[in-house]
């Protein structure tokens, strides 16, 4: 025991005084002074500190941070000597878990307590467990970008901050489900709301905000983001993060293992959000056609999540329900006890009959013989459209009969102009015939449009999806009515989004410049029809479409290859490294990880050297990000590729750190 | 040709030998010809082969004759029907799957049928299930389980059977069939019956069994449009009838059965498509060297992720200008969402790209000799068009590549983008099939060695080496596993299909089992409710009958029962062959219970005049169909529409029906 002294007050052991500040790295903080020897164990020191403070409090989360060495003293059985602590050490006795504000992939802010003492890898795993996101190895944290001092302090209109800092999760156990959400979320209304924020897609952003947010204008801009990744082998404290700092939580490695909509609502949603923001902020480029599909999916997803159809009872096979229904119907029928119309309703294929105006473009257009629209009696049954001169002639031969199976259906709608046309490109052995059907109003249009859409896929209006298709079309039309505004009106006022939706919120800003809203909506409408998807399916579809973009999953870093005089871009994807010309953006060379023998980092000269099969050697120094980030990316992808389904979610952390760490030695 | 008849011979004896060894799983696959050709005829031939030793060609002709006879029979029946069902005969569109066309198309099909040789595709679409044409009919025969049942069980059972029956009929009524002529690579042709539920894979399997080829994965159905000079392979998951129904009546299009290594080239050498550095020579040598493990992981990466990866493909291609014979060079890029090009003065960044075409509504074809026909810069052309377009049209897109390698990359890339993982699934099934076939061949040669000594020589000479080809590419154990898996899956598949057929089967035989109920009921109009209630009343009769016949012949439960049916013919061989009437008799015996309930049903619909029994007389093969046929036409249209209702048309319906079957089975399981 340190501190033995003689009666005169002289210390007779080799003890010395150690000053420890209480609190978080605050020099003003209260401090205690202890008498210790080099042999004192950290555990003993902790005990003494608590005794000295003499305050009733739960100290279990507290530990000592050694400021000069930027190190936690976590080994309680180590002695001060072993740590090399002398009297001049500045030690802080503070909590290991501190609140931080996480900026989630969906751009919402969430306050929670993160571990400041564990390696980031573990800290992220704990955060993900709290948020119930599986496979935390795919995520990591970034520093928030430094705020450029804005001249006007205009924005930040009191953003809602979700708070989970009170929630403490028992270690080791997978959180049980309670009321459809992990139990720790169901404590209070507040945490419940937080879970909904996590597991449900957010409404589309305000187009104005979208325009204001920074977007990368070049490849080198895209490298900026990747310089901010935190080091996963060191703890937050070591990386200079302070309590209350803002950190971004993002999917870092684009290799999503075992994506299962049923078990992963939060993960799926956050991934969808990240994909969505990637696209909206043009972090990843896509073509116009692809953007329209993305927009259609977003619209649909938003509609579902707004209407609260999240529980998705449709998750079970709807076909099977129909089946049961059909079966029981038949059964009833066989016993002869049910009214006869049951079978009738089951077997009758609904048909549409109406007066429509039709405009046919002849296959070989003669000169200017545009006759315009003519009124016809049109009958739409099964997948066949027949039209007659008049209703009286209907039992006879139609003027023309078209089987819509396999045809292309394009809306040609202008709500404000009260124009509701359906353009049909109907294939025939000789080619395509182009036909326009003009409907009188929205209702009629929606019914016929839905019928045409189903028919083009070979289904009839008896299909269970018919009604929802009609509803979806009507809903979209009403969106156009409200969102479209007057002709040429740039719908950015608050009233434009009164209906809650503005098509500009669904597409990247460059399309805001390219299209007027009323042009955009039909384009979104005509893009692949998605009305039948459940929320999770639609999100998954969105993610898949995102993944099939050629530039998907490439993280860009600016490097300088050995022997080269100019900076180039190194793209890191889950299976390859890509050398990209900085100016033009062309791919110069691709190396696949499967051919990689080894990679080495020279920390002194910040150079990464990689050896591939057949004695191909590549070396580069890192310009935009530290070579640690490149190293970690490569190691991380190698690690992710070792995952196996059989092992489930258990993680080989050592392997990860071995693959991504290794620079502490220097 | 004599050799092939011996092959069949041998197949049968092999089969017999194996029957004991193999459990149902394999049994399904070894089931002799789930042959789309008139099974009855086939039946006879296989039985009589030892004596006849006919050439395969002759057999084909006979098949055709039988087919024709059926058709004629159908038509005469149909004519009678026309009076009753004049209204319905209006819509005789051969495209429209509309059922009302039935009577008429029956007639139309006569003309069609005679065309068989000339056009290569003859078609009769009908709700008349021409019994002889139905492949699996005689073979499977797995009907209601003849196990002893309690009263309630019996009732429940009967009810379930009836529901099933009704559903089957609904379905059967709608099945459309085509006779197709397939050109073999030795310039011969084979005619097969294809029904609308069959996928290209099923047809290939049929052809494998008919031709005893090596079944490797390169075999494909190949469609050729002589007029447009384009061609392509059927993807294994494509519905054959659906594709063929896009052809015009007077078409010169042909279907070929041949090997094309391009079909699954990407799975054999994925590096050629995924790792090809365009135009860089260095890569070419390294490409060939990729080892199996790397290939596998490359495939895994490309096809087994959350979304598949479409090969990155871009480059200058020639595009034929609309309506002209001039070709313009443009820079094209392949993306999962379609083909894009770089507009003039723009860069190839995503945002500048213009969409050239999306794949949803087009198929991809190889163009042949377009250099001649359209003055293409090279002969490496591919064509994108809507499958329904059959003539020259501005809607057909012609593209031309610099060399064969580029062409293959584009065609494969587009297929990957269009079909996605399905392509990989198809490949795996094909591999499984190939593995199974080679295994089967091996077994066959071993087992058959004793009985068929003379034929083994030539046979091993031809089949076995081929059979080993697949093994060269895959490890043996893998093949076996695959084969096993295949056996299992196909068992399930077959089971459902067999059951699908059941009613038709009963159809067949109920003429031979004339029932009291049918006379009175025949006068009834055919409103469905009445008919069904008659079913119910008839049901009590079912079980005894089932036990009587089914028990006598084959007491096994229906589903597990698959393998046995085929053997009886050979067993009965001695007695059977000569007089067709004799031949007629046995089926009811080993064919389990021609459910009387059905007979009642059928009877109710039977028109007064032709009492079924007389049929057996001289030409059973052709005469028999008529009663069966006769039953159909009056089927109330309502019922026919039923299947279309819940699942929509086509594939959807099919799924629906098989699901329904499953549901039924489950239900029955619960009851008993």
Coordinates of C-alpha atoms in Angstrom, one line a residue, chain B residues 394-618:
Chain B
X394 CA -38.7 -0.1 -88.9
X395 CA -39.1 -1.5 -85.4
X396 CA -36.4 -4.0 -85.9
X397 CA -32.9 -2.8 -84.9
X398 CA -29.9 -4.2 -86.7
X399 CA -26.5 -3.9 -85.2
X400 CA -23.2 -5.0 -86.6
X401 CA -19.9 -5.8 -84.7
X402 CA -16.4 -5.8 -86.0
X403 CA -15.6 -9.4 -85.1
X404 CA -17.2 -12.6 -83.8
X405 CA -15.8 -12.1 -80.3
X406 CA -17.4 -8.8 -79.9
X407 CA -20.7 -10.2 -81.3
X408 CA -20.7 -13.0 -78.8
X409 CA -20.0 -10.6 -76.0
X410 CA -22.8 -8.3 -76.9
X411 CA -25.3 -11.1 -77.4
X412 CA -24.4 -12.7 -74.2
X413 CA -24.3 -9.4 -72.4
X414 CA -27.7 -8.5 -73.5
X415 CA -29.1 -11.9 -72.5
X416 CA -27.6 -11.4 -69.1
X417 CA -29.1 -8.0 -68.8
X418 CA -32.5 -9.2 -70.0
X419 CA -32.8 -12.5 -68.2
X420 CA -30.6 -12.0 -65.2
X421 CA -30.2 -14.8 -62.8
X422 CA -32.7 -17.0 -64.7
X423 CA -29.9 -17.6 -67.2
X424 CA -27.7 -19.0 -64.5
X425 CA -30.5 -21.1 -63.1
X426 CA -31.2 -22.5 -66.5
X427 CA -27.5 -23.4 -66.9
X428 CA -27.5 -25.2 -63.6
X429 CA -30.5 -27.2 -64.6
X430 CA -28.9 -28.0 -67.8
X431 CA -25.8 -29.2 -66.1
X432 CA -27.8 -31.3 -63.7
X433 CA -29.6 -32.8 -66.6
X434 CA -26.4 -33.5 -68.4
X435 CA -25.0 -35.0 -65.3
X436 CA -28.1 -37.1 -64.8
X437 CA -28.0 -38.2 -68.4
X438 CA -24.5 -39.3 -68.3
X439 CA -25.1 -41.2 -65.1
X440 CA -28.1 -42.8 -66.5
X441 CA -26.3 -43.9 -69.6
X442 CA -23.7 -45.5 -67.5
X443 CA -26.2 -47.3 -65.5
X444 CA -28.0 -48.2 -68.6
X445 CA -25.1 -49.8 -70.2
X446 CA -24.2 -51.8 -67.2
X447 CA -27.6 -53.1 -66.5
X448 CA -28.5 -53.7 -70.0
X449 CA -25.4 -55.5 -70.8
X450 CA -26.8 -59.0 -70.2
X451 CA -30.1 -58.8 -71.9
X452 CA -29.1 -56.7 -74.8
X453 CA -25.7 -58.0 -75.7
X454 CA -25.7 -57.3 -79.3
X455 CA -26.9 -53.8 -79.1
X456 CA -24.5 -52.8 -76.3
X457 CA -21.6 -52.7 -78.7
X458 CA -22.8 -50.0 -81.0
X459 CA -24.5 -48.3 -78.2
X460 CA -21.6 -47.8 -76.0
X461 CA -19.8 -46.7 -79.0
X462 CA -22.2 -43.9 -79.6
X463 CA -23.7 -42.9 -76.3
X464 CA -21.2 -43.4 -73.7
X465 CA -18.4 -41.3 -74.9
X466 CA -20.9 -38.5 -75.3
X467 CA -22.3 -39.2 -72.0
X468 CA -18.9 -38.5 -70.5
X469 CA -18.5 -35.2 -71.9
X470 CA -20.2 -33.4 -69.1
X471 CA -18.1 -35.2 -66.7
X472 CA -15.1 -33.8 -68.2
X473 CA -16.2 -30.4 -67.2
X474 CA -17.4 -31.2 -63.7
X475 CA -16.1 -33.3 -61.0
X476 CA -17.9 -36.6 -60.8
X477 CA -19.2 -36.1 -57.4
X478 CA -20.6 -32.8 -58.3
X479 CA -22.4 -34.3 -61.2
X480 CA -23.8 -37.0 -59.0
X481 CA -24.9 -34.5 -56.5
X482 CA -26.4 -32.4 -59.1
X483 CA -28.1 -35.4 -60.6
X484 CA -29.5 -36.3 -57.3
X485 CA -30.8 -32.9 -56.7
X486 CA -32.2 -32.8 -60.1
X487 CA -33.8 -36.1 -59.5
X488 CA -35.5 -34.7 -56.4
X489 CA -36.7 -31.6 -57.9
X490 CA -37.9 -33.2 -61.0
X491 CA -39.7 -35.6 -59.0
X492 CA -41.7 -32.9 -57.4
X493 CA -42.2 -31.3 -60.7
X494 CA -43.3 -34.5 -62.2
X495 CA -45.6 -35.4 -59.5
X496 CA -47.6 -32.3 -60.0
X497 CA -47.7 -32.7 -63.6
X498 CA -48.8 -36.2 -63.4
X499 CA -51.6 -35.1 -61.2
X500 CA -52.5 -32.5 -63.6
X501 CA -53.1 -35.1 -66.1
X502 CA -55.1 -37.3 -64.1
X503 CA -58.5 -36.2 -65.1
X504 CA -57.5 -36.5 -68.7
X505 CA -56.4 -39.9 -67.9
X506 CA -59.8 -40.7 -66.5
X507 CA -61.2 -39.2 -69.5
X508 CA -59.6 -41.8 -71.4
X509 CA -60.9 -44.7 -69.7
X510 CA -64.3 -43.8 -68.7
X511 CA -65.6 -44.7 -72.1
X512 CA -64.6 -48.2 -71.2
X513 CA -66.5 -47.9 -68.0
X514 CA -70.0 -47.0 -69.0
X515 CA -72.0 -45.8 -66.1
X516 CA -75.6 -45.8 -65.5
X517 CA -75.7 -42.1 -64.5
X518 CA -74.6 -40.8 -67.8
X519 CA -77.5 -41.8 -69.8
X520 CA -80.1 -39.8 -67.9
X521 CA -77.8 -37.0 -67.4
X522 CA -76.8 -36.7 -71.0
X523 CA -80.0 -35.1 -71.7
X524 CA -79.3 -32.4 -69.2
X525 CA -78.0 -29.1 -70.4
X526 CA -74.6 -28.6 -69.2
X527 CA -74.9 -25.9 -66.5
X528 CA -72.0 -26.5 -64.2
X529 CA -73.8 -26.5 -60.9
X530 CA -76.0 -29.3 -61.9
X531 CA -73.1 -31.3 -63.2
X532 CA -71.2 -30.9 -60.1
X533 CA -73.9 -31.8 -57.8
X534 CA -74.2 -34.9 -59.8
X535 CA -70.6 -35.5 -59.0
X536 CA -71.4 -35.3 -55.4
X537 CA -74.1 -37.8 -55.7
X538 CA -71.9 -40.1 -57.7
X539 CA -69.1 -39.9 -55.2
X540 CA -70.1 -42.7 -52.9
X541 CA -69.6 -45.0 -55.8
X542 CA -66.0 -44.0 -56.1
X543 CA -64.2 -45.8 -53.3
X544 CA -65.3 -49.3 -54.1
X545 CA -64.5 -48.9 -57.6
X546 CA -61.1 -47.5 -56.7
X547 CA -60.3 -50.4 -54.6
X548 CA -61.6 -52.8 -57.2
X549 CA -59.6 -51.7 -60.1
X550 CA -56.8 -49.8 -58.5
X551 CA -56.2 -52.4 -55.8
X552 CA -56.1 -55.1 -58.3
X553 CA -53.6 -53.5 -60.5
X554 CA -51.5 -51.3 -58.5
X555 CA -52.2 -50.9 -54.9
X556 CA -49.5 -48.4 -54.3
X557 CA -50.5 -44.8 -53.3
X558 CA -50.6 -42.6 -56.3
X559 CA -47.8 -40.2 -55.8
X560 CA -45.1 -42.6 -54.9
X561 CA -46.2 -44.7 -57.6
X562 CA -44.6 -43.2 -60.6
X563 CA -42.1 -45.7 -61.7
X564 CA -44.2 -48.8 -62.1
X565 CA -46.6 -47.8 -64.7
X566 CA -44.3 -48.1 -67.6
X567 CA -43.3 -51.7 -67.0
X568 CA -46.6 -53.3 -67.4
X569 CA -46.6 -53.0 -71.1
X570 CA -43.4 -54.9 -71.5
X571 CA -44.7 -57.4 -68.9
X572 CA -47.9 -57.9 -70.6
X573 CA -46.1 -57.8 -73.8
X574 CA -46.9 -61.4 -74.9
X575 CA -50.6 -61.1 -74.6
X576 CA -50.9 -57.5 -75.5
X577 CA -49.4 -56.7 -78.8
X578 CA -51.6 -57.9 -81.6
X579 CA -55.3 -57.0 -81.1
X580 CA -55.8 -53.4 -80.2
X581 CA -59.0 -54.2 -78.4
X582 CA -57.0 -56.4 -76.0
X583 CA -54.7 -53.6 -75.6
X584 CA -57.5 -51.5 -74.7
X585 CA -58.6 -53.5 -71.8
X586 CA -55.5 -53.6 -69.7
X587 CA -55.3 -49.9 -69.0
X588 CA -58.3 -49.7 -66.8
X589 CA -56.8 -52.4 -64.8
X590 CA -53.5 -51.0 -64.0
X591 CA -54.7 -47.6 -64.5
X592 CA -56.1 -46.9 -61.2
X593 CA -59.6 -45.9 -60.5
X594 CA -61.1 -44.2 -63.4
X595 CA -63.1 -42.3 -60.9
X596 CA -66.6 -43.0 -61.5
X597 CA -67.5 -39.6 -60.3
X598 CA -65.8 -38.3 -63.3
X599 CA -67.6 -40.7 -65.5
X600 CA -70.7 -39.2 -64.2
X601 CA -69.5 -35.8 -65.0
X602 CA -68.4 -36.8 -68.3
X603 CA -71.6 -38.6 -68.9
X604 CA -73.6 -35.6 -68.2
X605 CA -71.9 -33.8 -71.0
X606 CA -71.9 -36.6 -73.4
X607 CA -74.1 -35.9 -76.2
X608 CA -76.7 -38.6 -76.7
X609 CA -75.5 -40.2 -79.8
X610 CA -72.2 -41.8 -79.5
X611 CA -72.0 -44.2 -76.6
X612 CA -68.4 -44.6 -75.8
X613 CA -68.0 -48.3 -75.7
X614 CA -68.4 -49.0 -79.4
X615 CA -65.1 -47.3 -80.0
X616 CA -62.7 -50.2 -79.4
X617 CA -63.5 -51.7 -82.8
X618 CA -60.8 -51.5 -85.4

